[in-house]
Amino acid sequence: MSTTAGQVIKCRAAVAWEAGKPLVIEEVEVAPPQAGEVRLKILFTSLCHTDVYFWEAKGQTPLFPRIFGHEAGGIVESVVVHAGCVAKINPEAPLDKVCILSCGICTGFGATVNVAKPKPGSVVAIFGLGAVGLAAAEGARVSGASRIIGVDLVSSRFELAKKFGVTDFINPKDHDKPVQEVIAEMTNGGVDRAVECTGSIQAMISAFECVHDGWGVAVLVGVPNKDDAFKTHPLNFLTERTLKGTFYGNYKPRTDLPNVVEKYMKGELELEKFITHTIPFSEINKAFDYMLKGESIRCIIKMEE
């Protein structure tokens, strides 16, 4: 550990002063860790849509100034973040790749493999083809799904989604009926599993209502706005559909994340195809632009450049 253990240190941070306004690179002071805490030297981080959600402050009480970032990889500077937020991984793992496992990729992948649990040959619908949704599709692919239906409002995402196993694409704007009805017609009554990764209440309802009577399971991943309410007919439960929710794909970060990293190290999990951009920390606002425009899956930010 560093010789600065127990001391206040100075470092650069991207500070958000107002909702939706560009972040400002400033020097900040970081207090030494208290009991149960760990201070990390972050080497690589990735912008997650959760950061954008709190930056825009549309679904919660604004709290500024604040410093974002939670999908990161680094080394222990002194014993730091709360210890519960840190997972020790294989020191040979490339941090500029595995940092993306810290949030979004595990969230989507785990939502499918740990919660939806499609059987080989299943038909799966994925709502939202951002990073989390593509990770959910990847989970369906490695689970042996025979058909993966991607649902998104941006049709240009379909070509990229094919790399993650998506076989069919639906843009709800192209139809004059609810997308759950379109899916039911495509699949002879509904899909076996559906995973919602948008945060849209309508997408959540559609995901639940598109699964098949008797055995269909829908999993909600996206974060809704605070005033949203889920509404569906009780008959949809009585016909033996199942609705589940998940946080971080039902992975336990400290115990499960090291094992997910090992899957990558063994070649059992692809990460490179999720990384579309790499930028220096000084250009962090570009990462927000890429995400808001739907141009990136994951943008790696090099903290020391």
PDB file of C-alpha atoms in Angstrom:
ATOM      1  CA  MET A   1       0.000   0.000   0.000  1.00  0.00           C
ATOM      2  CA  SER A   2       0.981   3.618  -0.473  1.00  0.00           C
ATOM      3  CA  THR A   3       3.006   5.674   2.002  1.00  0.00           C
ATOM      4  CA  THR A   4       0.067   8.116   2.000  1.00  0.00           C
ATOM      5  CA  ALA A   5      -1.963   5.716   4.149  1.00  0.00           C
ATOM      6  CA  GLY A   6      -3.695   7.641   6.892  1.00  0.00           C
ATOM      7  CA  GLN A   7      -3.195  10.997   5.171  1.00  0.00           C
ATOM      8  CA  VAL A   8      -5.451  13.324   3.213  1.00  0.00           C
ATOM      9  CA  ILE A   9      -4.531  13.046  -0.471  1.00  0.00           C
ATOM     10  CA  LYS A  10      -5.246  15.251  -3.459  1.00  0.00           C
ATOM     11  CA  CYS A  11      -6.442  13.877  -6.779  1.00  0.00           C
ATOM     12  CA  ARG A  12      -8.319  14.838  -9.916  1.00  0.00           C
ATOM     13  CA  ALA A  13     -12.057  14.299 -10.060  1.00  0.00           C
ATOM     14  CA  ALA A  14     -14.800  14.965 -12.588  1.00  0.00           C
ATOM     15  CA  VAL A  15     -17.259  17.060 -10.569  1.00  0.00           C
ATOM     16  CA  ALA A  16     -20.916  17.513 -11.513  1.00  0.00           C
ATOM     17  CA  TRP A  17     -22.096  20.928 -10.298  1.00  0.00           C
ATOM     18  CA  GLU A  18     -25.530  20.918 -11.954  1.00  0.00           C
ATOM     19  CA  ALA A  19     -27.909  18.352 -13.415  1.00  0.00           C
ATOM     20  CA  GLY A  20     -27.160  17.599 -17.040  1.00  0.00           C
ATOM     21  CA  LYS A  21     -24.264  20.055 -17.282  1.00  0.00           C
ATOM     22  CA  PRO A  22     -20.726  19.043 -18.379  1.00  0.00           C
ATOM     23  CA  LEU A  23     -18.489  17.682 -15.639  1.00  0.00           C
ATOM     24  CA  VAL A  24     -15.538  19.796 -14.555  1.00  0.00           C
ATOM     25  CA  ILE A  25     -12.096  18.285 -13.889  1.00  0.00           C
ATOM     26  CA  GLU A  26     -10.956  19.631 -10.523  1.00  0.00           C
ATOM     27  CA  GLU A  27      -8.491  18.812  -7.771  1.00  0.00           C
ATOM     28  CA  VAL A  28     -10.197  17.445  -4.672  1.00  0.00           C
ATOM     29  CA  GLU A  29      -9.051  16.294  -1.267  1.00  0.00           C
ATOM     30  CA  VAL A  30      -9.829  12.724  -0.228  1.00  0.00           C
ATOM     31  CA  ALA A  31      -9.925  11.944   3.477  1.00  0.00           C
ATOM     32  CA  PRO A  32      -8.116   8.873   4.795  1.00  0.00           C
ATOM     33  CA  PRO A  33     -10.327   5.796   5.107  1.00  0.00           C
ATOM     34  CA  GLN A  34     -12.226   5.169   8.305  1.00  0.00           C
ATOM     35  CA  ALA A  35     -13.015   1.815   9.905  1.00  0.00           C
ATOM     36  CA  GLY A  36     -14.411  -0.618   7.351  1.00  0.00           C
ATOM     37  CA  GLU A  37     -13.356   1.571   4.421  1.00  0.00           C
ATOM     38  CA  VAL A  38     -10.843   1.230   1.596  1.00  0.00           C
ATOM     39  CA  ARG A  39      -9.258   3.989  -0.508  1.00  0.00           C
ATOM     40  CA  LEU A  40      -8.559   2.964  -4.088  1.00  0.00           C
ATOM     41  CA  LYS A  41      -6.375   4.337  -6.845  1.00  0.00           C
ATOM     42  CA  ILE A  42      -8.709   4.006  -9.819  1.00  0.00           C
ATOM     43  CA  LEU A  43      -6.875   3.112 -13.029  1.00  0.00           C
ATOM     44  CA  PHE A  44      -9.794   2.501 -15.374  1.00  0.00           C
ATOM     45  CA  THR A  45     -13.490   3.190 -15.152  1.00  0.00           C
ATOM     46  CA  SER A  46     -16.444   2.934 -17.479  1.00  0.00           C
ATOM     47  CA  LEU A  47     -19.494   5.137 -17.759  1.00  0.00           C
ATOM     48  CA  CYS A  48     -22.646   3.299 -16.719  1.00  0.00           C
ATOM     49  CA  HIS A  49     -26.172   4.461 -17.494  1.00  0.00           C
ATOM     50  CA  THR A  50     -26.775   4.644 -13.742  1.00  0.00           C
ATOM     51  CA  ASP A  51     -24.258   7.509 -13.676  1.00  0.00           C
ATOM     52  CA  VAL A  52     -26.262   9.274 -16.386  1.00  0.00           C
ATOM     53  CA  TYR A  53     -29.491   8.645 -14.456  1.00  0.00           C
ATOM     54  CA  PHE A  54     -28.185  10.433 -11.367  1.00  0.00           C
ATOM     55  CA  TRP A  55     -26.416  13.099 -13.452  1.00  0.00           C
ATOM     56  CA  GLU A  56     -29.686  14.024 -15.170  1.00  0.00           C
ATOM     57  CA  ALA A  57     -31.473  13.883 -11.778  1.00  0.00           C
ATOM     58  CA  LYS A  58     -34.820  13.194 -13.428  1.00  0.00           C
ATOM     59  CA  GLY A  59     -35.956  10.430 -11.140  1.00  0.00           C
ATOM     60  CA  GLN A  60     -34.693  11.595  -7.758  1.00  0.00           C
ATOM     61  CA  THR A  61     -33.991  14.645  -5.639  1.00  0.00           C
ATOM     62  CA  PRO A  62     -31.016  16.541  -7.157  1.00  0.00           C
ATOM     63  CA  LEU A  63     -27.875  16.424  -5.041  1.00  0.00           C
ATOM     64  CA  PHE A  64     -24.978  18.557  -6.267  1.00  0.00           C
ATOM     65  CA  PRO A  65     -22.044  18.923  -6.395  1.00  0.00           C
ATOM     66  CA  ARG A  66     -21.237  15.250  -6.630  1.00  0.00           C
ATOM     67  CA  ILE A  67     -18.658  12.882  -8.099  1.00  0.00           C
ATOM     68  CA  PHE A  68     -19.895   9.913 -10.097  1.00  0.00           C
ATOM     69  CA  GLY A  69     -18.302   6.595 -10.966  1.00  0.00           C
ATOM     70  CA  HIS A  70     -18.881   3.058  -9.766  1.00  0.00           C
ATOM     71  CA  GLU A  71     -17.896   0.766 -12.650  1.00  0.00           C
ATOM     72  CA  ALA A  72     -14.187   0.828 -12.005  1.00  0.00           C
ATOM     73  CA  GLY A  73     -10.982  -1.118 -11.564  1.00  0.00           C
ATOM     74  CA  GLY A  74      -8.002  -0.064  -9.495  1.00  0.00           C
ATOM     75  CA  ILE A  75      -5.564  -0.951  -6.757  1.00  0.00           C
ATOM     76  CA  VAL A  76      -5.812  -0.505  -3.003  1.00  0.00           C
ATOM     77  CA  GLU A  77      -4.154   2.733  -1.894  1.00  0.00           C
ATOM     78  CA  SER A  78      -4.938   2.379   1.777  1.00  0.00           C
ATOM     79  CA  VAL A  79      -7.421   0.441   3.976  1.00  0.00           C
ATOM     80  CA  VAL A  80     -10.990   2.709   1.590  1.00  0.00           C
ATOM     81  CA  VAL A  81     -14.929   3.392  -0.815  1.00  0.00           C
ATOM     82  CA  HIS A  82     -16.660   1.170   1.794  1.00  0.00           C
ATOM     83  CA  ALA A  83     -15.065  -2.230   2.040  1.00  0.00           C
ATOM     84  CA  GLY A  84     -18.344  -3.777   0.903  1.00  0.00           C
ATOM     85  CA  CYS A  85     -17.902  -2.074  -2.492  1.00  0.00           C
ATOM     86  CA  VAL A  86     -14.560  -3.749  -3.203  1.00  0.00           C
ATOM     87  CA  ALA A  87     -13.952  -7.188  -4.679  1.00  0.00           C
ATOM     88  CA  LYS A  88     -10.420  -8.629  -4.874  1.00  0.00           C
ATOM     89  CA  ILE A  89      -9.848 -10.232  -8.258  1.00  0.00           C
ATOM     90  CA  ASN A  90      -7.116 -12.101 -10.103  1.00  0.00           C
ATOM     91  CA  PRO A  91      -4.154  -9.672 -10.278  1.00  0.00           C
ATOM     92  CA  GLU A  92      -3.439 -10.884 -13.818  1.00  0.00           C
ATOM     93  CA  ALA A  93      -6.825  -9.666 -15.066  1.00  0.00           C
ATOM     94  CA  PRO A  94      -6.634  -6.599 -17.356  1.00  0.00           C
ATOM     95  CA  LEU A  95      -8.398  -3.793 -15.483  1.00  0.00           C
ATOM     96  CA  ASP A  96      -9.183  -1.947 -18.709  1.00  0.00           C
ATOM     97  CA  LYS A  97     -11.436  -4.869 -19.639  1.00  0.00           C
ATOM     98  CA  VAL A  98     -12.807  -6.361 -16.418  1.00  0.00           C
ATOM     99  CA  CYS A  99     -13.805  -2.982 -14.941  1.00  0.00           C
ATOM    100  CA  ILE A 100     -17.005  -3.220 -17.017  1.00  0.00           C
ATOM    101  CA  LEU A 101     -18.049  -6.223 -14.935  1.00  0.00           C
ATOM    102  CA  SER A 102     -18.464  -3.933 -11.921  1.00  0.00           C
ATOM    103  CA  CYS A 103     -22.048  -3.039 -12.831  1.00  0.00           C
ATOM    104  CA  GLY A 104     -23.819  -3.191 -16.169  1.00  0.00           C
ATOM    105  CA  ILE A 105     -22.489  -6.351 -17.771  1.00  0.00           C
ATOM    106  CA  CYS A 106     -22.973  -8.506 -14.674  1.00  0.00           C
ATOM    107  CA  THR A 107     -26.397  -6.943 -14.165  1.00  0.00           C
ATOM    108  CA  GLY A 108     -27.683  -7.969 -17.587  1.00  0.00           C
ATOM    109  CA  PHE A 109     -25.843 -11.268 -17.897  1.00  0.00           C
ATOM    110  CA  GLY A 110     -26.858 -12.334 -14.389  1.00  0.00           C
ATOM    111  CA  ALA A 111     -30.474 -11.276 -14.910  1.00  0.00           C
ATOM    112  CA  THR A 112     -30.660 -13.939 -17.593  1.00  0.00           C
ATOM    113  CA  VAL A 113     -28.449 -16.762 -16.314  1.00  0.00           C
ATOM    114  CA  ASN A 114     -29.149 -16.367 -12.580  1.00  0.00           C
ATOM    115  CA  VAL A 115     -32.758 -15.170 -12.529  1.00  0.00           C
ATOM    116  CA  ALA A 116     -34.597 -15.874 -15.799  1.00  0.00           C
ATOM    117  CA  LYS A 117     -32.665 -19.160 -16.231  1.00  0.00           C
ATOM    118  CA  PRO A 118     -33.770 -20.032 -19.778  1.00  0.00           C
ATOM    119  CA  LYS A 119     -33.438 -23.680 -20.714  1.00  0.00           C
ATOM    120  CA  PRO A 120     -31.619 -24.746 -23.884  1.00  0.00           C
ATOM    121  CA  GLY A 121     -33.922 -24.195 -26.838  1.00  0.00           C
ATOM    122  CA  SER A 122     -35.865 -21.406 -25.118  1.00  0.00           C
ATOM    123  CA  VAL A 123     -37.233 -18.311 -26.839  1.00  0.00           C
ATOM    124  CA  VAL A 124     -36.179 -15.138 -25.011  1.00  0.00           C
ATOM    125  CA  ALA A 125     -37.180 -11.486 -25.474  1.00  0.00           C
ATOM    126  CA  ILE A 126     -34.816  -8.702 -24.432  1.00  0.00           C
ATOM    127  CA  PHE A 127     -36.263  -5.219 -23.979  1.00  0.00           C
ATOM    128  CA  GLY A 128     -33.605  -2.564 -24.522  1.00  0.00           C
ATOM    129  CA  LEU A 129     -30.363  -3.157 -26.423  1.00  0.00           C
ATOM    130  CA  GLY A 130     -27.987  -0.931 -24.519  1.00  0.00           C
ATOM    131  CA  ALA A 131     -25.066  -2.437 -22.623  1.00  0.00           C
ATOM    132  CA  VAL A 132     -27.247  -4.144 -19.996  1.00  0.00           C
ATOM    133  CA  GLY A 133     -29.668  -5.519 -22.577  1.00  0.00           C
ATOM    134  CA  LEU A 134     -26.862  -6.825 -24.787  1.00  0.00           C
ATOM    135  CA  ALA A 135     -25.347  -8.509 -21.735  1.00  0.00           C
ATOM    136  CA  ALA A 136     -28.756 -10.082 -21.055  1.00  0.00           C
ATOM    137  CA  ALA A 137     -28.837 -11.286 -24.668  1.00  0.00           C
ATOM    138  CA  GLU A 138     -25.341 -12.708 -24.244  1.00  0.00           C
ATOM    139  CA  GLY A 139     -26.629 -14.586 -21.201  1.00  0.00           C
ATOM    140  CA  ALA A 140     -29.456 -16.022 -23.285  1.00  0.00           C
ATOM    141  CA  ARG A 141     -27.010 -17.009 -26.024  1.00  0.00           C
ATOM    142  CA  VAL A 142     -24.652 -18.900 -23.717  1.00  0.00           C
ATOM    143  CA  SER A 143     -27.692 -20.545 -22.075  1.00  0.00           C
ATOM    144  CA  GLY A 144     -28.596 -22.105 -25.420  1.00  0.00           C
ATOM    145  CA  ALA A 145     -31.633 -20.036 -26.374  1.00  0.00           C
ATOM    146  CA  SER A 146     -32.861 -20.963 -29.842  1.00  0.00           C
ATOM    147  CA  ARG A 147     -34.312 -17.530 -30.557  1.00  0.00           C
ATOM    148  CA  ILE A 148     -33.539 -14.154 -29.000  1.00  0.00           C
ATOM    149  CA  ILE A 149     -35.894 -11.293 -29.821  1.00  0.00           C
ATOM    150  CA  GLY A 150     -34.504  -7.806 -29.265  1.00  0.00           C
ATOM    151  CA  VAL A 151     -36.900  -4.921 -28.643  1.00  0.00           C
ATOM    152  CA  ASP A 152     -35.619  -1.359 -28.974  1.00  0.00           C
ATOM    153  CA  LEU A 153     -36.765   2.043 -30.246  1.00  0.00           C
ATOM    154  CA  VAL A 154     -33.523   2.470 -32.226  1.00  0.00           C
ATOM    155  CA  SER A 155     -33.548   0.183 -35.262  1.00  0.00           C
ATOM    156  CA  SER A 156     -29.867   0.746 -36.016  1.00  0.00           C
ATOM    157  CA  ARG A 157     -28.970  -1.275 -32.911  1.00  0.00           C
ATOM    158  CA  PHE A 158     -30.080  -4.548 -34.462  1.00  0.00           C
ATOM    159  CA  GLU A 159     -26.939  -5.155 -36.538  1.00  0.00           C
ATOM    160  CA  LEU A 160     -24.674  -4.800 -33.510  1.00  0.00           C
ATOM    161  CA  ALA A 161     -27.046  -6.897 -31.392  1.00  0.00           C
ATOM    162  CA  LYS A 162     -26.516  -9.856 -33.727  1.00  0.00           C
ATOM    163  CA  LYS A 163     -23.007 -10.203 -32.239  1.00  0.00           C
ATOM    164  CA  PHE A 164     -24.668 -10.928 -28.891  1.00  0.00           C
ATOM    165  CA  GLY A 165     -27.028 -13.589 -30.202  1.00  0.00           C
ATOM    166  CA  VAL A 166     -30.100 -11.516 -31.094  1.00  0.00           C
ATOM    167  CA  THR A 167     -31.910 -13.252 -33.960  1.00  0.00           C
ATOM    168  CA  ASP A 168     -35.013 -11.078 -34.379  1.00  0.00           C
ATOM    169  CA  PHE A 169     -35.651  -7.370 -33.873  1.00  0.00           C
ATOM    170  CA  ILE A 170     -38.799  -5.387 -33.107  1.00  0.00           C
ATOM    171  CA  ASN A 171     -39.120  -1.619 -33.009  1.00  0.00           C
ATOM    172  CA  PRO A 172     -42.421  -0.873 -31.211  1.00  0.00           C
ATOM    173  CA  LYS A 173     -42.769   2.314 -33.283  1.00  0.00           C
ATOM    174  CA  ASP A 174     -43.141   0.188 -36.415  1.00  0.00           C
ATOM    175  CA  HIS A 175     -46.367  -1.416 -35.192  1.00  0.00           C
ATOM    176  CA  ASP A 176     -49.885  -0.193 -34.528  1.00  0.00           C
ATOM    177  CA  LYS A 177     -50.485  -2.683 -31.731  1.00  0.00           C
ATOM    178  CA  PRO A 178     -48.777  -3.277 -28.345  1.00  0.00           C
ATOM    179  CA  VAL A 179     -45.419  -4.976 -28.767  1.00  0.00           C
ATOM    180  CA  GLN A 180     -46.490  -7.822 -26.470  1.00  0.00           C
ATOM    181  CA  GLU A 181     -49.171  -8.712 -29.006  1.00  0.00           C
ATOM    182  CA  VAL A 182     -46.627  -8.624 -31.830  1.00  0.00           C
ATOM    183  CA  ILE A 183     -44.351 -10.974 -29.869  1.00  0.00           C
ATOM    184  CA  ALA A 184     -47.237 -13.331 -29.046  1.00  0.00           C
ATOM    185  CA  GLU A 185     -48.059 -13.620 -32.736  1.00  0.00           C
ATOM    186  CA  MET A 186     -44.396 -14.257 -33.615  1.00  0.00           C
ATOM    187  CA  THR A 187     -43.975 -16.992 -31.015  1.00  0.00           C
ATOM    188  CA  ASN A 188     -47.261 -18.882 -30.971  1.00  0.00           C
ATOM    189  CA  GLY A 189     -48.479 -17.450 -27.678  1.00  0.00           C
ATOM    190  CA  GLY A 190     -45.464 -15.819 -26.070  1.00  0.00           C
ATOM    191  CA  VAL A 191     -41.811 -16.240 -25.156  1.00  0.00           C
ATOM    192  CA  ASP A 192     -40.411 -18.510 -22.472  1.00  0.00           C
ATOM    193  CA  ARG A 193     -38.425 -15.706 -20.814  1.00  0.00           C
ATOM    194  CA  ALA A 194     -38.327 -11.914 -21.071  1.00  0.00           C
ATOM    195  CA  VAL A 195     -35.752  -9.551 -19.587  1.00  0.00           C
ATOM    196  CA  GLU A 196     -36.528  -5.822 -19.376  1.00  0.00           C
ATOM    197  CA  CYS A 197     -33.481  -3.509 -19.378  1.00  0.00           C
ATOM    198  CA  THR A 198     -34.869  -0.022 -20.095  1.00  0.00           C
ATOM    199  CA  GLY A 199     -36.480   1.434 -16.964  1.00  0.00           C
ATOM    200  CA  SER A 200     -39.597   2.221 -19.017  1.00  0.00           C
ATOM    201  CA  ILE A 201     -42.794   1.237 -17.254  1.00  0.00           C
ATOM    202  CA  GLN A 202     -44.439   0.416 -20.586  1.00  0.00           C
ATOM    203  CA  ALA A 203     -41.526  -1.867 -21.455  1.00  0.00           C
ATOM    204  CA  MET A 204     -41.875  -3.566 -18.067  1.00  0.00           C
ATOM    205  CA  ILE A 205     -45.569  -4.196 -18.681  1.00  0.00           C
ATOM    206  CA  SER A 206     -44.887  -5.445 -22.209  1.00  0.00           C
ATOM    207  CA  ALA A 207     -42.138  -7.755 -20.980  1.00  0.00           C
ATOM    208  CA  PHE A 208     -44.450  -9.347 -18.433  1.00  0.00           C
ATOM    209  CA  GLU A 209     -47.405  -9.610 -20.778  1.00  0.00           C
ATOM    210  CA  CYS A 210     -45.368 -11.152 -23.622  1.00  0.00           C
ATOM    211  CA  VAL A 211     -44.336 -14.294 -21.731  1.00  0.00           C
ATOM    212  CA  HIS A 212     -46.271 -17.498 -22.297  1.00  0.00           C
ATOM    213  CA  ASP A 213     -49.110 -18.630 -20.059  1.00  0.00           C
ATOM    214  CA  GLY A 214     -48.237 -21.500 -17.775  1.00  0.00           C
ATOM    215  CA  TRP A 215     -44.471 -21.167 -17.588  1.00  0.00           C
ATOM    216  CA  GLY A 216     -43.325 -17.761 -18.812  1.00  0.00           C
ATOM    217  CA  VAL A 217     -40.981 -15.730 -16.594  1.00  0.00           C
ATOM    218  CA  ALA A 218     -40.312 -11.992 -16.917  1.00  0.00           C
ATOM    219  CA  VAL A 219     -37.396 -10.315 -15.135  1.00  0.00           C
ATOM    220  CA  LEU A 220     -37.278  -6.563 -14.474  1.00  0.00           C
ATOM    221  CA  VAL A 221     -33.838  -4.937 -14.454  1.00  0.00           C
ATOM    222  CA  GLY A 222     -34.340  -1.291 -15.442  1.00  0.00           C
ATOM    223  CA  VAL A 223     -34.744   1.479 -12.849  1.00  0.00           C
ATOM    224  CA  PRO A 224     -38.070   3.354 -13.209  1.00  0.00           C
ATOM    225  CA  ASN A 225     -38.776   6.950 -12.282  1.00  0.00           C
ATOM    226  CA  LYS A 226     -39.860   7.414  -8.680  1.00  0.00           C
ATOM    227  CA  ASP A 227     -43.516   8.184  -9.507  1.00  0.00           C
ATOM    228  CA  ASP A 228     -44.031   5.289 -11.947  1.00  0.00           C
ATOM    229  CA  ALA A 229     -46.548   2.537 -11.197  1.00  0.00           C
ATOM    230  CA  PHE A 230     -46.772  -0.932 -12.701  1.00  0.00           C
ATOM    231  CA  LYS A 231     -50.251  -1.893 -13.913  1.00  0.00           C
ATOM    232  CA  THR A 232     -51.411  -5.162 -15.404  1.00  0.00           C
ATOM    233  CA  HIS A 233     -54.521  -7.327 -15.214  1.00  0.00           C
ATOM    234  CA  PRO A 234     -54.510  -9.863 -12.339  1.00  0.00           C
ATOM    235  CA  LEU A 235     -55.420 -12.578 -14.830  1.00  0.00           C
ATOM    236  CA  ASN A 236     -51.865 -12.399 -16.118  1.00  0.00           C
ATOM    237  CA  PHE A 237     -50.748 -13.848 -12.788  1.00  0.00           C
ATOM    238  CA  LEU A 238     -53.586 -16.330 -12.547  1.00  0.00           C
ATOM    239  CA  THR A 239     -52.537 -17.862 -15.859  1.00  0.00           C
ATOM    240  CA  GLU A 240     -49.236 -18.770 -14.169  1.00  0.00           C
ATOM    241  CA  ARG A 241     -46.900 -16.154 -15.524  1.00  0.00           C
ATOM    242  CA  THR A 242     -44.087 -15.193 -13.145  1.00  0.00           C
ATOM    243  CA  LEU A 243     -42.685 -11.700 -12.560  1.00  0.00           C
ATOM    244  CA  LYS A 244     -39.286 -11.221 -10.904  1.00  0.00           C
ATOM    245  CA  GLY A 245     -36.948  -8.364 -10.161  1.00  0.00           C
ATOM    246  CA  THR A 246     -33.186  -8.374  -9.722  1.00  0.00           C
ATOM    247  CA  PHE A 247     -30.343  -6.181  -8.554  1.00  0.00           C
ATOM    248  CA  TYR A 248     -26.877  -6.666 -10.046  1.00  0.00           C
ATOM    249  CA  GLY A 249     -28.057  -9.856 -11.713  1.00  0.00           C
ATOM    250  CA  ASN A 250     -28.315 -11.610  -8.339  1.00  0.00           C
ATOM    251  CA  TYR A 251     -24.515 -11.660  -8.094  1.00  0.00           C
ATOM    252  CA  LYS A 252     -22.898 -11.007  -4.726  1.00  0.00           C
ATOM    253  CA  PRO A 253     -20.062  -8.629  -5.669  1.00  0.00           C
ATOM    254  CA  ARG A 254     -17.397  -9.663  -3.168  1.00  0.00           C
ATOM    255  CA  THR A 255     -17.852 -13.414  -3.578  1.00  0.00           C
ATOM    256  CA  ASP A 256     -19.196 -13.801  -7.125  1.00  0.00           C
ATOM    257  CA  LEU A 257     -17.383 -11.103  -9.096  1.00  0.00           C
ATOM    258  CA  PRO A 258     -13.962 -12.800  -8.806  1.00  0.00           C
ATOM    259  CA  ASN A 259     -15.510 -15.933 -10.322  1.00  0.00           C
ATOM    260  CA  VAL A 260     -16.994 -13.950 -13.226  1.00  0.00           C
ATOM    261  CA  VAL A 261     -13.545 -12.458 -13.860  1.00  0.00           C
ATOM    262  CA  GLU A 262     -12.152 -16.001 -13.982  1.00  0.00           C
ATOM    263  CA  LYS A 263     -14.722 -16.904 -16.655  1.00  0.00           C
ATOM    264  CA  TYR A 264     -13.305 -14.083 -18.746  1.00  0.00           C
ATOM    265  CA  MET A 265      -9.732 -15.168 -18.064  1.00  0.00           C
ATOM    266  CA  LYS A 266     -10.592 -18.701 -19.212  1.00  0.00           C
ATOM    267  CA  GLY A 267     -12.227 -17.458 -22.417  1.00  0.00           C
ATOM    268  CA  GLU A 268     -15.714 -18.463 -21.298  1.00  0.00           C
ATOM    269  CA  LEU A 269     -17.008 -14.862 -21.336  1.00  0.00           C
ATOM    270  CA  GLU A 270     -16.336 -12.221 -23.986  1.00  0.00           C
ATOM    271  CA  LEU A 271     -15.846  -8.622 -22.851  1.00  0.00           C
ATOM    272  CA  GLU A 272     -14.024  -6.920 -25.723  1.00  0.00           C
ATOM    273  CA  LYS A 273     -17.137  -6.705 -27.879  1.00  0.00           C
ATOM    274  CA  PHE A 274     -18.825  -4.558 -25.220  1.00  0.00           C
ATOM    275  CA  ILE A 275     -16.050  -1.941 -25.368  1.00  0.00           C
ATOM    276  CA  THR A 276     -16.646   0.483 -28.236  1.00  0.00           C
ATOM    277  CA  HIS A 277     -14.631   3.546 -27.150  1.00  0.00           C
ATOM    278  CA  THR A 278     -11.598   4.436 -25.014  1.00  0.00           C
ATOM    279  CA  ILE A 279     -10.858   8.004 -23.913  1.00  0.00           C
ATOM    280  CA  PRO A 280      -8.557   9.820 -21.473  1.00  0.00           C
ATOM    281  CA  PHE A 281     -10.036  11.105 -18.205  1.00  0.00           C
ATOM    282  CA  SER A 282      -9.713  14.704 -19.406  1.00  0.00           C
ATOM    283  CA  GLU A 283     -12.313  13.961 -22.097  1.00  0.00           C
ATOM    284  CA  ILE A 284     -14.848  12.305 -19.777  1.00  0.00           C
ATOM    285  CA  ASN A 285     -17.723  14.406 -21.108  1.00  0.00           C
ATOM    286  CA  LYS A 286     -17.352  12.621 -24.446  1.00  0.00           C
ATOM    287  CA  ALA A 287     -18.415   9.412 -22.664  1.00  0.00           C
ATOM    288  CA  PHE A 288     -21.677  11.087 -21.668  1.00  0.00           C
ATOM    289  CA  ASP A 289     -22.207  12.277 -25.247  1.00  0.00           C
ATOM    290  CA  TYR A 290     -21.574   8.803 -26.665  1.00  0.00           C
ATOM    291  CA  MET A 291     -24.065   7.238 -24.256  1.00  0.00           C
ATOM    292  CA  LEU A 292     -26.775   9.876 -24.699  1.00  0.00           C
ATOM    293  CA  LYS A 293     -26.526   9.534 -28.482  1.00  0.00           C
ATOM    294  CA  GLY A 294     -26.611   5.739 -28.271  1.00  0.00           C
ATOM    295  CA  GLU A 295     -23.210   5.505 -29.983  1.00  0.00           C
ATOM    296  CA  SER A 296     -21.421   3.433 -27.353  1.00  0.00           C
ATOM    297  CA  ILE A 297     -21.929   0.241 -25.433  1.00  0.00           C
ATOM    298  CA  ARG A 298     -19.123   0.839 -22.966  1.00  0.00           C
ATOM    299  CA  CYS A 299     -16.582   3.645 -23.048  1.00  0.00           C
ATOM    300  CA  ILE A 300     -13.425   2.975 -21.041  1.00  0.00           C
ATOM    301  CA  ILE A 301     -11.945   6.020 -19.307  1.00  0.00           C
ATOM    302  CA  LYS A 302      -8.191   5.934 -18.669  1.00  0.00           C
ATOM    303  CA  MET A 303      -7.716   7.758 -15.393  1.00  0.00           C
ATOM    304  CA  GLU A 304      -3.993   8.450 -15.775  1.00  0.00           C
ATOM    305  CA  GLU A 305      -4.112  10.148 -19.174  1.00  0.00           C
TER     306      GLU A 305
END
